[in-house]
Tab-separated table of N, CA, C and O in Angstrom:
chain	number	residue	atom	x	y	z
S	1	GLN	N	-15.591	7.355	-6.354
S	1	GLN	CA	-14.745	6.176	-6.492
S	1	GLN	C	-13.337	6.500	-6.018
S	1	GLN	O	-12.766	7.500	-6.405
S	2	VAL	N	-12.821	5.641	-5.166
S	2	VAL	CA	-11.487	5.854	-4.640
S	2	VAL	C	-10.472	5.352	-5.659
S	2	VAL	O	-10.593	4.247	-6.176
S	3	GLU	N	-9.484	6.172	-5.940
S	3	GLU	CA	-8.441	5.765	-6.882
S	3	GLU	C	-7.089	5.776	-6.197
S	3	GLU	O	-6.724	6.759	-5.548
S	4	LEU	N	-6.396	4.676	-6.330
S	4	LEU	CA	-5.033	4.554	-5.858
S	4	LEU	C	-4.221	4.055	-7.039
S	4	LEU	O	-4.444	2.942	-7.523
S	5	MET	N	-3.295	4.858	-7.512
S	5	MET	CA	-2.521	4.553	-8.704
S	5	MET	C	-1.141	4.062	-8.320
S	5	MET	O	-0.366	4.805	-7.733
S	6	GLU	N	-0.867	2.805	-8.661
S	6	GLU	CA	0.415	2.181	-8.297
S	6	GLU	C	1.367	2.167	-9.494
S	6	GLU	O	0.930	2.097	-10.645
S	7	SER	N	2.645	2.177	-9.186
S	7	SER	CA	3.664	2.022	-10.211
S	7	SER	C	4.932	1.472	-9.576
S	7	SER	O	5.076	1.491	-8.348
S	8	GLY	N	5.833	0.991	-10.416
S	8	GLY	CA	7.148	0.589	-9.919
S	8	GLY	C	7.410	-0.886	-9.826
S	8	GLY	O	8.520	-1.299	-9.474
S	9	GLY	N	6.434	-1.725	-10.115
S	9	GLY	CA	6.686	-3.162	-10.074
S	9	GLY	C	7.605	-3.583	-11.208
S	9	GLY	O	7.972	-2.787	-12.067
S	10	GLY	N	7.973	-4.846	-11.191
S	10	GLY	CA	8.826	-5.347	-12.253
S	10	GLY	C	9.500	-6.637	-11.843
S	10	GLY	O	9.090	-7.283	-10.877
S	11	SER	N	10.521	-6.995	-12.616
S	11	SER	CA	11.258	-8.236	-12.370
S	11	SER	C	12.691	-7.921	-11.956
S	11	SER	O	13.345	-7.085	-12.594
S	12	VAL	N	13.142	-8.588	-10.925
S	12	VAL	CA	14.513	-8.412	-10.469
S	12	VAL	C	15.083	-9.768	-10.074
S	12	VAL	O	14.333	-10.718	-9.830
S	13	GLN	N	16.390	-9.812	-9.967
S	13	GLN	CA	17.046	-11.009	-9.475
S	13	GLN	C	17.104	-10.975	-7.949
S	13	GLN	O	16.989	-9.901	-7.338
S	14	PRO	N	17.252	-12.134	-7.324
S	14	PRO	CA	17.402	-12.156	-5.865
S	14	PRO	C	18.526	-11.225	-5.414
S	14	PRO	O	19.593	-11.193	-6.039
S	15	GLY	N	18.247	-10.466	-4.369
S	15	GLY	CA	19.200	-9.484	-3.893
S	15	GLY	C	18.995	-8.103	-4.467
S	15	GLY	O	19.614	-7.131	-4.004
S	16	GLY	N	18.126	-7.994	-5.455
S	16	GLY	CA	17.866	-6.709	-6.088
S	16	GLY	C	16.899	-5.841	-5.297
S	16	GLY	O	16.403	-6.231	-4.239
S	17	SER	N	16.627	-4.663	-5.843
S	17	SER	CA	15.760	-3.688	-5.184
S	17	SER	C	14.682	-3.191	-6.142
S	17	SER	O	14.888	-3.158	-7.359
S	18	LEU	N	13.585	-2.787	-5.567
S	18	LEU	CA	12.519	-2.130	-6.317
S	18	LEU	C	11.908	-1.049	-5.446
S	18	LEU	O	11.912	-1.154	-4.212
S	19	ARG	N	11.369	-0.041	-6.098
S	19	ARG	CA	10.677	1.033	-5.390
S	19	ARG	C	9.263	1.122	-5.947
S	19	ARG	O	9.084	1.392	-7.134
S	20	LEU	N	8.291	0.885	-5.094
S	20	LEU	CA	6.895	0.997	-5.492
S	20	LEU	C	6.363	2.359	-5.078
S	20	LEU	O	6.687	2.863	-4.011
S	21	SER	N	5.537	2.924	-5.943
S	21	SER	CA	4.939	4.215	-5.648
S	21	SER	C	3.429	4.130	-5.784
S	21	SER	O	2.907	3.327	-6.562
S	22	CYS	N	2.750	4.965	-5.024
S	22	CYS	CA	1.286	5.014	-5.065
S	22	CYS	C	0.861	6.461	-4.910
S	22	CYS	O	1.325	7.156	-3.994
S	23	THR	N	-0.012	6.897	-5.788
S	23	THR	CA	-0.530	8.260	-5.741
S	23	THR	C	-2.038	8.209	-5.540
S	23	THR	O	-2.717	7.400	-6.181
S	24	VAL	N	-2.539	9.068	-4.648
S	24	VAL	CA	-3.968	9.068	-4.339
S	24	VAL	C	-4.502	10.490	-4.420
S	24	VAL	O	-3.753	11.444	-4.651
S	25	SER	N	-5.784	10.651	-4.181
S	25	SER	CA	-6.374	11.987	-4.175
S	25	SER	C	-5.877	12.746	-2.947
S	25	SER	O	-5.470	12.158	-1.946
S	26	GLU	N	-5.907	14.058	-3.048
S	26	GLU	CA	-5.448	14.888	-1.942
S	26	GLU	C	-6.270	14.628	-0.681
S	26	GLU	O	-5.737	14.559	0.436
S	27	SER	N	-7.580	14.456	-0.850
S	27	SER	CA	-8.436	14.248	0.319
S	27	SER	C	-8.096	12.947	1.031
S	27	SER	O	-8.060	12.891	2.269
S	28	LEU	N	-7.850	11.905	0.269
S	28	LEU	CA	-7.491	10.632	0.882
S	28	LEU	C	-6.116	10.713	1.531
S	28	LEU	O	-5.901	10.200	2.628
S	29	PHE	N	-5.201	11.383	0.867
S	29	PHE	CA	-3.839	11.491	1.388
S	29	PHE	C	-3.823	12.204	2.744
S	29	PHE	O	-3.090	11.819	3.652
S	30	LYS	N	-4.679	13.208	2.890
S	30	LYS	CA	-4.695	13.978	4.136
S	30	LYS	C	-5.500	13.292	5.237
S	30	LYS	O	-5.325	13.596	6.420
S	31	ALA	N	-6.355	12.360	4.835
S	31	ALA	CA	-7.286	11.789	5.807
S	31	ALA	C	-6.860	10.443	6.368
S	31	ALA	O	-7.257	10.097	7.500
S	32	ASP	N	-6.072	9.683	5.634
S	32	ASP	CA	-5.938	8.280	5.985
S	32	ASP	C	-4.498	7.773	5.950
S	32	ASP	O	-3.634	8.334	5.259
S	33	ALA	N	-4.292	6.691	6.675
S	33	ALA	CA	-3.037	5.968	6.539
S	33	ALA	C	-3.040	5.239	5.197
S	33	ALA	O	-4.104	4.841	4.698
S	34	LEU	N	-1.871	5.095	4.631
S	34	LEU	CA	-1.724	4.426	3.345
S	34	LEU	C	-0.629	3.374	3.435
S	34	LEU	O	0.295	3.511	4.255
S	35	GLY	N	-0.710	2.384	2.612
S	35	GLY	CA	0.336	1.362	2.666
S	35	GLY	C	0.137	0.307	1.611
S	35	GLY	O	-0.563	0.529	0.618
S	36	TRP	N	0.751	-0.838	1.867
S	36	TRP	CA	0.760	-1.921	0.890
S	36	TRP	C	0.469	-3.265	1.558
S	36	TRP	O	0.890	-3.522	2.687
S	37	PHE	N	-0.244	-4.091	0.827
S	37	PHE	CA	-0.286	-5.489	1.176
S	37	PHE	C	-0.021	-6.281	-0.105
S	37	PHE	O	-0.022	-5.718	-1.194
S	38	ARG	N	0.235	-7.541	0.031
S	38	ARG	CA	0.580	-8.344	-1.141
S	38	ARG	C	-0.126	-9.688	-1.102
S	38	ARG	O	-0.546	-10.158	-0.049
S	39	GLN	N	-0.232	-10.281	-2.284
S	39	GLN	CA	-0.796	-11.623	-2.374
S	39	GLN	C	-0.007	-12.425	-3.390
S	39	GLN	O	0.067	-12.050	-4.562
S	40	ALA	N	0.565	-13.509	-2.939
S	40	ALA	CA	1.270	-14.429	-3.821
S	40	ALA	C	0.299	-15.523	-4.270
S	40	ALA	O	-0.696	-15.781	-3.578
S	41	PRO	N	0.559	-16.152	-5.399
S	41	PRO	CA	-0.329	-17.214	-5.880
S	41	PRO	C	-0.559	-18.295	-4.836
S	41	PRO	O	0.382	-18.826	-4.261
S	42	GLY	N	-1.819	-18.580	-4.559
S	42	GLY	CA	-2.166	-19.635	-3.618
S	42	GLY	C	-1.999	-19.273	-2.164
S	42	GLY	O	-2.146	-20.132	-1.291
S	43	LYS	N	-1.702	-18.013	-1.888
S	43	LYS	CA	-1.479	-17.600	-0.497
S	43	LYS	C	-2.460	-16.514	-0.077
S	43	LYS	O	-3.086	-15.866	-0.908
S	44	GLU	N	-2.564	-16.317	1.236
S	44	GLU	CA	-3.431	-15.270	1.765
S	44	GLU	C	-2.801	-13.892	1.570
S	44	GLU	O	-1.589	-13.776	1.346
S	45	TYR	N	-3.633	-12.864	1.703
S	45	TYR	CA	-3.106	-11.501	1.699
S	45	TYR	C	-2.168	-11.327	2.883
S	45	TYR	O	-2.396	-11.869	3.962
S	46	GLU	N	-1.135	-10.530	2.658
S	46	GLU	CA	-0.123	-10.324	3.690
S	46	GLU	C	0.222	-8.841	3.796
S	46	GLU	O	0.484	-8.179	2.787
S	47	PHE	N	0.203	-8.332	5.011
S	47	PHE	CA	0.565	-6.934	5.237
S	47	PHE	C	2.044	-6.730	4.930
S	47	PHE	O	2.889	-7.523	5.352
S	48	VAL	N	2.353	-5.626	4.219
S	48	VAL	CA	3.742	-5.322	3.880
S	48	VAL	C	4.239	-4.123	4.687
S	48	VAL	O	5.236	-4.203	5.399
S	49	ALA	N	3.543	-2.990	4.570
S	49	ALA	CA	3.953	-1.793	5.297
S	49	ALA	C	2.873	-0.740	5.179
S	49	ALA	O	2.090	-0.753	4.222
S	50	ALA	N	2.822	0.177	6.145
S	50	ALA	CA	1.873	1.280	6.088
S	50	ALA	C	2.416	2.456	6.885
S	50	ALA	O	3.285	2.292	7.755
S	51	ILE	N	1.869	3.633	6.584
S	51	ILE	CA	2.306	4.858	7.249
S	51	ILE	C	1.098	5.756	7.434
S	51	ILE	O	0.263	5.873	6.522
S	52	ASP	N	0.983	6.394	8.599
S	52	ASP	CA	-0.198	7.228	8.831
S	52	ASP	C	0.104	8.705	8.545
S	52	ASP	O	1.208	9.061	8.130
S	53	THR	N	-0.866	9.542	8.778
S	53	THR	CA	-0.737	10.954	8.428
S	53	THR	C	0.252	11.693	9.332
S	53	THR	O	0.643	12.814	9.014
S	54	ASP	N	0.633	11.079	10.433
S	54	ASP	CA	1.658	11.664	11.308
S	54	ASP	C	3.016	11.013	11.088
S	54	ASP	O	3.919	11.164	11.921
S	55	ASN	N	3.149	10.295	9.971
S	55	ASN	CA	4.404	9.620	9.605
S	55	ASN	C	4.823	8.519	10.561
S	55	ASN	O	6.005	8.184	10.638
S	56	ARG	N	3.867	7.973	11.293
S	56	ARG	CA	4.162	6.770	12.077
S	56	ARG	C	3.973	5.584	11.134
S	56	ARG	O	2.978	5.509	10.437
S	57	TRP	N	4.910	4.686	11.132
S	57	TRP	CA	4.886	3.627	10.143
S	57	TRP	C	5.146	2.270	10.775
S	57	TRP	O	5.639	2.168	11.904
S	58	LYS	N	4.819	1.258	9.998
S	58	LYS	CA	5.076	-0.097	10.429
S	58	LYS	C	5.391	-0.937	9.205
S	58	LYS	O	4.738	-0.789	8.173
S	59	VAL	N	6.374	-1.803	9.328
S	59	VAL	CA	6.727	-2.740	8.267
S	59	VAL	C	6.414	-4.143	8.759
S	59	VAL	O	6.738	-4.492	9.899
S	60	GLY	N	5.779	-4.934	7.943
S	60	GLY	CA	5.421	-6.290	8.314
S	60	GLY	C	6.630	-7.188	8.474
S	60	GLY	O	7.721	-6.879	8.000
S	61	ASP	N	6.429	-8.303	9.150
S	61	ASP	CA	7.530	-9.217	9.445
S	61	ASP	C	8.254	-9.681	8.180
S	61	ASP	O	9.479	-9.846	8.186
S	62	SER	N	7.507	-9.885	7.116
S	62	SER	CA	8.119	-10.421	5.899
S	62	SER	C	9.087	-9.438	5.240
S	62	SER	O	9.975	-9.846	4.496
S	63	MET	N	8.942	-8.176	5.516
S	63	MET	CA	9.779	-7.155	4.873
S	63	MET	C	10.637	-6.409	5.880
S	63	MET	O	11.367	-5.489	5.519
S	64	LYS	N	10.578	-6.817	7.140
S	64	LYS	CA	11.299	-6.098	8.187
S	64	LYS	C	12.802	-6.121	7.915
S	64	LYS	O	13.382	-7.164	7.606
S	65	GLY	N	13.415	-4.933	8.017
S	65	GLY	CA	14.843	-4.810	7.769
S	65	GLY	C	15.199	-4.636	6.310
S	65	GLY	O	16.354	-4.357	5.981
S	66	ARG	N	14.205	-4.793	5.438
S	66	ARG	CA	14.449	-4.674	4.004
S	66	ARG	C	13.562	-3.647	3.336
S	66	ARG	O	13.802	-3.287	2.174
S	67	GLY	N	12.543	-3.198	4.023
S	67	GLY	CA	11.583	-2.279	3.433
S	67	GLY	C	11.504	-0.964	4.190
S	67	GLY	O	11.582	-0.930	5.415
S	68	THR	N	11.340	0.106	3.414
S	68	THR	CA	11.185	1.438	4.001
S	68	THR	C	10.015	2.119	3.317
S	68	THR	O	9.954	2.191	2.088
S	69	ILE	N	9.090	2.647	4.114
S	69	ILE	CA	7.924	3.337	3.551
S	69	ILE	C	7.990	4.809	3.922
S	69	ILE	O	8.437	5.167	5.026
S	70	SER	N	7.549	5.659	2.992
S	70	SER	CA	7.596	7.096	3.243
S	70	SER	C	6.444	7.782	2.527
S	70	SER	O	5.872	7.245	1.577
S	71	ARG	N	6.112	8.965	3.007
S	71	ARG	CA	5.074	9.781	2.373
S	71	ARG	C	5.721	10.894	1.567
S	71	ARG	O	6.755	11.443	1.959
S	72	ASP	N	5.104	11.250	0.464
S	72	ASP	CA	5.579	12.341	-0.393
S	72	ASP	C	4.452	13.349	-0.530
S	72	ASP	O	3.531	13.161	-1.325
S	73	ASP	N	4.540	14.438	0.229
S	73	ASP	CA	3.482	15.443	0.213
S	73	ASP	C	3.350	16.131	-1.146
S	73	ASP	O	2.277	16.624	-1.490
S	74	SER	N	4.422	16.174	-1.908
S	74	SER	CA	4.402	16.937	-3.165
S	74	SER	C	3.497	16.299	-4.214
S	74	SER	O	3.040	16.995	-5.138
S	75	ARG	N	3.236	15.006	-4.073
S	75	ARG	CA	2.403	14.362	-5.092
S	75	ARG	C	1.272	13.546	-4.477
S	75	ARG	O	0.657	12.718	-5.147
S	76	ASN	N	1.027	13.742	-3.169
S	76	ASN	CA	-0.032	12.981	-2.489
S	76	ASN	C	0.176	11.486	-2.658
S	76	ASN	O	-0.727	10.757	-3.129
S	77	GLY	N	1.361	11.041	-2.313
S	77	GLY	CA	1.638	9.628	-2.517
S	77	GLY	C	2.565	9.039	-1.472
S	77	GLY	O	3.043	9.730	-0.569
S	78	ILE	N	2.771	7.762	-1.607
S	78	ILE	CA	3.691	7.048	-0.739
S	78	ILE	C	4.647	6.224	-1.593
S	78	ILE	O	4.344	5.919	-2.755
S	79	ASP	N	5.773	5.905	-1.009
S	79	ASP	CA	6.766	5.075	-1.674
S	79	ASP	C	7.182	3.937	-0.759
S	79	ASP	O	7.265	4.121	0.458
S	80	LEU	N	7.446	2.806	-1.367
S	80	LEU	CA	7.954	1.656	-0.632
S	80	LEU	C	9.251	1.206	-1.288
S	80	LEU	O	9.232	0.727	-2.417
S	81	GLN	N	10.333	1.392	-0.588
S	81	GLN	CA	11.630	0.930	-1.073
S	81	GLN	C	11.877	-0.472	-0.528
S	81	GLN	O	11.852	-0.669	0.688
S	82	MET	N	12.093	-1.421	-1.420
S	82	MET	CA	12.319	-2.809	-1.019
S	82	MET	C	13.704	-3.242	-1.484
S	82	MET	O	14.009	-3.167	-2.682
S	83	ASP	N	14.511	-3.664	-0.548
S	83	ASP	CA	15.882	-4.086	-0.847
S	83	ASP	C	16.075	-5.567	-0.540
S	83	ASP	O	15.268	-6.169	0.180
S	84	ASN	N	17.131	-6.104	-1.105
S	84	ASN	CA	17.467	-7.509	-0.884
S	84	ASN	C	16.257	-8.416	-1.108
S	84	ASN	O	15.938	-9.285	-0.306
S	85	LEU	N	15.599	-8.209	-2.233
S	85	LEU	CA	14.397	-8.981	-2.541
S	85	LEU	C	14.743	-10.448	-2.768
S	85	LEU	O	15.811	-10.779	-3.309
S	86	GLN	N	13.822	-11.301	-2.349
S	86	GLN	CA	14.006	-12.745	-2.465
S	86	GLN	C	12.849	-13.347	-3.265
S	86	GLN	O	11.800	-12.714	-3.455
S	87	VAL	N	13.033	-14.569	-3.700
S	87	VAL	CA	12.016	-15.236	-4.517
S	87	VAL	C	10.658	-15.234	-3.825
S	87	VAL	O	9.621	-15.030	-4.472
S	88	GLU	N	10.657	-15.385	-2.524
S	88	GLU	CA	9.389	-15.434	-1.786
S	88	GLU	C	8.676	-14.095	-1.703
S	88	GLU	O	7.550	-14.019	-1.215
S	89	ASP	N	9.327	-13.042	-2.183
S	89	ASP	CA	8.683	-11.735	-2.249
S	89	ASP	C	7.845	-11.580	-3.513
S	89	ASP	O	7.149	-10.570	-3.681
S	90	THR	N	7.903	-12.526	-4.391
S	90	THR	CA	7.106	-12.491	-5.620
S	90	THR	C	5.629	-12.492	-5.281
S	90	THR	O	5.132	-13.375	-4.573
S	91	ALA	N	4.916	-11.470	-5.769
S	91	ALA	CA	3.498	-11.312	-5.442
S	91	ALA	C	2.950	-10.113	-6.197
S	91	ALA	O	3.701	-9.334	-6.789
S	92	VAL	N	1.631	-9.973	-6.132
S	92	VAL	CA	0.995	-8.731	-6.553
S	92	VAL	C	0.920	-7.827	-5.334
S	92	VAL	O	0.397	-8.222	-4.290
S	93	TYR	N	1.450	-6.640	-5.474
S	93	TYR	CA	1.471	-5.675	-4.383
S	93	TYR	C	0.386	-4.637	-4.630
S	93	TYR	O	0.327	-4.026	-5.694
S	94	LYS	N	-0.450	-4.437	-3.634
S	94	LYS	CA	-1.562	-3.503	-3.772
S	94	LYS	C	-1.440	-2.360	-2.780
S	94	LYS	O	-1.223	-2.592	-1.576
S	95	CYS	N	-1.593	-1.173	-3.282
S	95	CYS	CA	-1.642	0.019	-2.440
S	95	CYS	C	-3.043	0.124	-1.851
S	95	CYS	O	-4.029	-0.131	-2.551
S	96	ALA	N	-3.132	0.507	-0.599
S	96	ALA	CA	-4.430	0.545	0.045
S	96	ALA	C	-4.514	1.650	1.082
S	96	ALA	O	-3.495	2.134	1.593
S	97	SER	N	-5.734	2.023	1.360
S	97	SER	CA	-6.014	2.899	2.487
S	97	SER	C	-6.187	2.015	3.723
S	97	SER	O	-6.801	0.945	3.643
S	98	PHE	N	-5.624	2.450	4.846
S	98	PHE	CA	-5.672	1.649	6.064
S	98	PHE	C	-6.286	2.450	7.200
S	98	PHE	O	-6.176	3.676	7.241
S	99	HIS	N	-6.888	1.750	8.121
S	99	HIS	CA	-7.174	2.393	9.393
S	99	HIS	C	-6.244	1.769	10.428
S	99	HIS	O	-5.747	0.657	10.253
S	100	THR	N	-5.957	2.538	11.459
S	100	THR	CA	-4.988	2.082	12.442
S	100	THR	C	-5.505	2.285	13.855
S	100	THR	O	-6.238	3.242	14.127
S	101	ASP	N	-5.114	1.377	14.739
S	101	ASP	CA	-5.459	1.518	16.161
S	101	ASP	C	-4.261	2.048	16.941
S	101	ASP	O	-4.252	2.018	18.164
S	102	GLY	N	-3.262	2.523	16.210
S	102	GLY	CA	-2.060	3.050	16.840
S	102	GLY	C	-0.920	2.052	16.872
S	102	GLY	O	0.239	2.436	16.977
S	103	ASN	N	-1.271	0.776	16.771
S	103	ASN	CA	-0.247	-0.262	16.764
S	103	ASN	C	-0.235	-1.045	15.455
S	103	ASN	O	0.825	-1.390	14.948
S	104	ASN	N	-1.381	-1.345	14.965
S	104	ASN	CA	-1.505	-2.136	13.750
S	104	ASN	C	-2.301	-1.383	12.696
S	104	ASN	O	-3.034	-0.447	13.002
S	105	PHE	N	-2.125	-1.834	11.463
S	105	PHE	CA	-2.807	-1.235	10.323
S	105	PHE	C	-3.689	-2.285	9.667
S	105	PHE	O	-3.271	-3.427	9.487
S	106	TYR	N	-4.903	-1.876	9.268
S	106	TYR	CA	-5.874	-2.792	8.700
S	106	TYR	C	-6.388	-2.175	7.401
S	106	TYR	O	-6.913	-1.063	7.414
S	107	PRO	N	-6.279	-2.879	6.257
S	107	PRO	CA	-6.741	-2.301	5.001
S	107	PRO	C	-8.249	-2.121	4.998
S	107	PRO	O	-8.988	-2.969	5.487
S	108	ARG	N	-8.691	-1.020	4.437
S	108	ARG	CA	-10.124	-0.764	4.319
S	108	ARG	C	-10.647	-1.529	3.106
S	108	ARG	O	-10.098	-1.414	2.010
S	109	ALA	N	-11.701	-2.261	3.291
S	109	ALA	CA	-12.260	-3.062	2.209
S	109	ALA	C	-12.643	-2.172	1.035
S	109	ALA	O	-13.348	-1.170	1.203
S	110	GLY	N	-12.149	-2.524	-0.124
S	110	GLY	CA	-12.498	-1.792	-1.332
S	110	GLY	C	-11.634	-0.585	-1.611
S	110	GLY	O	-11.697	-0.004	-2.689
S	111	TYR	N	-10.823	-0.182	-0.649
S	111	TYR	CA	-9.976	1.000	-0.835
S	111	TYR	C	-8.564	0.556	-1.194
S	111	TYR	O	-7.606	0.804	-0.454
S	112	TRP	N	-8.457	-0.107	-2.343
S	112	TRP	CA	-7.120	-0.490	-2.802
S	112	TRP	C	-7.036	-0.421	-4.304
S	112	TRP	O	-8.050	-0.386	-4.993
S	113	GLY	N	-5.801	-0.389	-4.801
S	113	GLY	CA	-5.589	-0.260	-6.227
S	113	GLY	C	-5.628	-1.596	-6.945
S	113	GLY	O	-5.915	-2.633	-6.342
S	114	GLN	N	-5.321	-1.555	-8.232
S	114	GLN	CA	-5.352	-2.760	-9.049
S	114	GLN	C	-4.190	-3.695	-8.733
S	114	GLN	O	-4.277	-4.904	-8.952
S	115	GLY	N	-3.107	-3.110	-8.261
S	115	GLY	CA	-1.950	-3.927	-7.926
S	115	GLY	C	-0.858	-3.831	-8.972
S	115	GLY	O	-1.116	-3.519	-10.136
S	116	THR	N	0.352	-4.080	-8.535
S	116	THR	CA	1.494	-4.112	-9.428
S	116	THR	C	2.304	-5.384	-9.141
S	116	THR	O	2.512	-5.741	-7.978
S	117	GLN	N	2.722	-6.049	-10.205
S	117	GLN	CA	3.396	-7.331	-10.063
S	117	GLN	C	4.876	-7.134	-9.732
S	117	GLN	O	5.574	-6.362	-10.388
S	118	VAL	N	5.326	-7.850	-8.725
S	118	VAL	CA	6.749	-7.914	-8.390
S	118	VAL	C	7.180	-9.363	-8.554
S	118	VAL	O	6.589	-10.254	-7.940
S	119	THR	N	8.172	-9.578	-9.397
S	119	THR	CA	8.673	-10.928	-9.647
S	119	THR	C	10.168	-10.966	-9.348
S	119	THR	O	10.935	-10.167	-9.879
S	120	VAL	N	10.545	-11.894	-8.486
S	120	VAL	CA	11.951	-12.059	-8.126
S	120	VAL	C	12.380	-13.455	-8.547
S	120	VAL	O	11.861	-14.448	-8.058
S	121	SER	N	13.284	-13.504	-9.489
S	121	SER	CA	13.743	-14.802	-9.971
S	121	SER	C	15.139	-14.668	-10.555
S	121	SER	O	15.557	-13.586	-10.964
S	122	SER	N	15.831	-15.790	-10.582
S	122	SER	CA	17.176	-15.792	-11.149
S	122	SER	C	17.143	-16.306	-12.577
S	122	SER	O	18.171	-16.342	-13.247
């Protein structure tokens, strides 16, 4: 069973920041790209950001200029720093394993965590 452990969600006011973290098994960390997608109520899943094993990364349009993703070898995990959060960023954020064609990242079905809630409101 693949385990992806997320943390760092919460509630912030517009303009605030949050840092999401995800820890996975060593084998998964060394083998695959990792990242995040999100789902807001009544909306489709949306790519947020991902990074591969060579530290090549991509941030989705919705978070471009506000999000930074990085890998942490010391704990087999990734971090997503999100700044200047807005109400429309409210969603459940899920850490996932991705495959990549070098340009885009695609979540692997079933290889994602339970999710962490991010709520942005005044």
